[in-house]
Amino acid sequence: MQVSIILPSLNPDEKLLKVVNGLIAKGFDDIIIINDGSEKNHCEPFDTANKMPQCTVLTHEVNKGKGRALKTGFEYFINNRSDKIGVVTVDGDNQHHPDDIYKCAERMISNPEQIVLGARDFSQSHIPKKSKFGNRITSGIFKFACGINISDTQTGLRAIPLKYLHIFMNTFGERFEYETNMLLEMKENHIPFVEEKIQTIYIEDNKTSHF
């Protein structure tokens, strides 16, 4: 596998290991997990993953935010995985299917000049109202105010070639705003991107969303 997985997580439950096992079953052999200052009673999934040869667990002693966790993963990749093409960022709540993660990775490998964004279909009837409304608003803002046409602005599934990680290391934001700022950075730096249609999976009505 020519890519690494970047997987930030805070206070995970059993779903984190389901994600890890699904990735391993799909052939991913380098999974970089960032424990973003989780409470001690949530650390067992990290301890289990750290015993797997495919996994590397990086730990923040205190919670620093998803943006900082992603940057920690990017920095580790840049310093230790320079032989690989790029990374795929994945959420730890099991809402990204391994098949879709693999598709995004393959598409990046076939064209390492562009970023691949996993795009969900928000027109489906089972989409939680807050997610459907939130994406409609942000997509409209990105299109009319920023000149960026993105159908899924909230996606955490992103395949990013190594050559762009230095830019994102310097992108403003430490928490959930960072992922939005990454999209703006793509526009500012004329970074090409393509959307890959992925399955739309919501668990427990997406109650963990931080939109």
mmCIF file of C-alpha atoms in Angstrom, residues 46-154:
data_model
loop_
_atom_site.group_PDB
_atom_site.id
_atom_site.type_symbol
_atom_site.label_atom_id
_atom_site.label_comp_id
_atom_site.label_asym_id
_atom_site.label_seq_id
_atom_site.Cartn_x
_atom_site.Cartn_y
_atom_site.Cartn_z
ATOM 1 C CA PHE A 46 -5.476 2.796 21.526
ATOM 2 C CA ASP A 47 -3.575 0.205 23.577
ATOM 3 C CA THR A 48 -5.071 -2.608 21.487
ATOM 4 C CA ALA A 49 -4.314 -0.863 18.194
ATOM 5 C CA ASN A 50 -0.762 -0.079 19.270
ATOM 6 C CA LYS A 51 -0.053 -3.805 19.520
ATOM 7 C CA MET A 52 -0.972 -4.294 15.861
ATOM 8 C CA PRO A 53 2.003 -4.136 13.472
ATOM 9 C CA GLN A 54 0.000 -2.035 11.014
ATOM 10 C CA CYS A 55 -0.666 0.719 13.563
ATOM 11 C CA THR A 56 1.298 3.593 15.063
ATOM 12 C CA VAL A 57 -0.339 5.500 17.929
ATOM 13 C CA LEU A 58 0.717 9.096 18.593
ATOM 14 C CA THR A 59 -0.523 10.689 21.810
ATOM 15 C CA HIS A 60 -1.405 14.211 22.877
ATOM 16 C CA GLU A 61 -1.242 14.381 26.665
ATOM 17 C CA VAL A 62 -4.096 16.913 26.624
ATOM 18 C CA ASN A 63 -6.842 17.534 24.111
ATOM 19 C CA LYS A 64 -5.605 19.906 21.411
ATOM 20 C CA GLY A 65 -8.356 19.600 18.822
ATOM 21 C CA LYS A 66 -8.926 17.693 15.600
ATOM 22 C CA GLY A 67 -6.977 20.210 13.541
ATOM 23 C CA ARG A 68 -3.881 19.805 15.677
ATOM 24 C CA ALA A 69 -4.311 16.021 15.679
ATOM 25 C CA LEU A 70 -4.355 16.006 11.877
ATOM 26 C CA LYS A 71 -1.257 18.223 11.802
ATOM 27 C CA THR A 72 0.494 15.841 14.209
ATOM 28 C CA GLY A 73 -0.297 12.986 11.841
ATOM 29 C CA PHE A 74 0.850 14.964 8.801
ATOM 30 C CA GLU A 75 4.117 15.927 10.499
ATOM 31 C CA TYR A 76 4.831 12.326 11.469
ATOM 32 C CA PHE A 77 4.128 11.200 7.913
ATOM 33 C CA ILE A 78 6.375 13.864 6.382
ATOM 34 C CA ASN A 79 9.251 12.939 8.690
ATOM 35 C CA ASN A 80 8.883 9.160 8.530
ATOM 36 C CA ARG A 81 7.040 8.144 5.351
ATOM 37 C CA SER A 82 8.663 10.142 2.560
ATOM 38 C CA ASP A 83 8.615 7.065 0.325
ATOM 39 C CA LYS A 84 4.812 7.020 0.162
ATOM 40 C CA ILE A 85 2.516 8.933 -2.186
ATOM 41 C CA GLY A 86 0.249 10.506 0.414
ATOM 42 C CA VAL A 87 -2.285 10.067 3.187
ATOM 43 C CA VAL A 88 -5.973 9.418 3.593
ATOM 44 C CA THR A 89 -7.673 11.096 6.550
ATOM 45 C CA VAL A 90 -10.367 8.950 8.148
ATOM 46 C CA ASP A 91 -12.775 9.552 11.028
ATOM 47 C CA GLY A 92 -12.816 7.024 13.861
ATOM 48 C CA ASP A 93 -16.586 6.724 14.231
ATOM 49 C CA ASN A 94 -17.007 3.987 11.585
ATOM 50 C CA GLN A 95 -18.939 6.236 9.190
ATOM 51 C CA HIS A 96 -16.420 5.785 6.381
ATOM 52 C CA HIS A 97 -16.687 2.402 4.681
ATOM 53 C CA PRO A 98 -13.356 0.644 3.969
ATOM 54 C CA ASP A 99 -14.338 0.244 0.307
ATOM 55 C CA ASP A 100 -14.756 4.006 -0.028
ATOM 56 C CA ILE A 101 -11.474 4.696 1.763
ATOM 57 C CA TYR A 102 -9.756 2.329 -0.661
ATOM 58 C CA LYS A 103 -11.413 4.023 -3.672
ATOM 59 C CA CYS A 104 -10.187 7.440 -2.573
ATOM 60 C CA ALA A 105 -6.676 6.082 -2.016
ATOM 61 C CA GLU A 106 -6.615 4.420 -5.437
ATOM 62 C CA ARG A 107 -7.809 7.550 -7.165
ATOM 63 C CA MET A 108 -5.078 9.614 -5.511
ATOM 64 C CA ILE A 109 -2.461 7.033 -6.492
ATOM 65 C CA SER A 110 -3.623 7.206 -10.120
ATOM 66 C CA ASN A 111 -3.242 11.007 -10.105
ATOM 67 C CA PRO A 112 -1.012 12.290 -7.280
ATOM 68 C CA GLU A 113 -1.438 15.884 -8.463
ATOM 69 C CA GLN A 114 -4.942 16.222 -7.038
ATOM 70 C CA ILE A 115 -6.702 15.843 -3.707
ATOM 71 C CA VAL A 116 -9.601 13.399 -3.536
ATOM 72 C CA LEU A 117 -12.598 14.324 -1.365
ATOM 73 C CA GLY A 118 -15.069 11.620 -0.364
ATOM 74 C CA ALA A 119 -18.505 13.073 -1.173
ATOM 75 C CA ARG A 120 -21.750 11.833 0.343
ATOM 76 C CA ASP A 121 -25.209 12.152 -1.231
ATOM 77 C CA PHE A 122 -27.214 14.492 0.998
ATOM 78 C CA SER A 123 -30.421 14.064 -0.990
ATOM 79 C CA GLN A 124 -31.160 10.670 0.555
ATOM 80 C CA SER A 125 -34.095 10.417 2.935
ATOM 81 C CA HIS A 126 -32.151 8.986 5.896
ATOM 82 C CA ILE A 127 -29.782 11.954 6.193
ATOM 83 C CA PRO A 128 -30.146 13.708 9.607
ATOM 84 C CA LYS A 129 -31.740 17.133 9.180
ATOM 85 C CA LYS A 130 -28.883 18.996 10.859
ATOM 86 C CA SER A 131 -26.351 17.408 8.496
ATOM 87 C CA LYS A 132 -28.463 18.070 5.401
ATOM 88 C CA PHE A 133 -29.109 21.686 6.407
ATOM 89 C CA GLY A 134 -25.529 22.325 7.479
ATOM 90 C CA ASN A 135 -24.057 21.012 4.258
ATOM 91 C CA ARG A 136 -26.541 22.948 2.123
ATOM 92 C CA ILE A 137 -25.574 26.191 3.855
ATOM 93 C CA THR A 138 -21.815 25.654 3.739
ATOM 94 C CA SER A 139 -21.853 24.398 0.144
ATOM 95 C CA GLY A 140 -23.738 27.529 -0.862
ATOM 96 C CA ILE A 141 -21.281 29.794 0.939
ATOM 97 C CA PHE A 142 -18.304 28.049 -0.625
ATOM 98 C CA LYS A 143 -19.826 28.307 -4.100
ATOM 99 C CA PHE A 144 -21.097 31.889 -4.109
ATOM 100 C CA ALA A 145 -18.699 33.611 -1.695
ATOM 101 C CA CYS A 146 -15.506 31.648 -2.314
ATOM 102 C CA GLY A 147 -15.945 30.339 -5.836
ATOM 103 C CA ILE A 148 -15.450 26.713 -4.786
ATOM 104 C CA ASN A 149 -17.932 24.098 -5.962
ATOM 105 C CA ILE A 150 -17.882 21.317 -3.337
ATOM 106 C CA SER A 151 -20.905 19.096 -2.740
ATOM 107 C CA ASP A 152 -19.759 17.769 0.667
ATOM 108 C CA THR A 153 -17.932 20.431 2.668
ATOM 109 C CA GLN A 154 -18.101 18.396 5.884
#
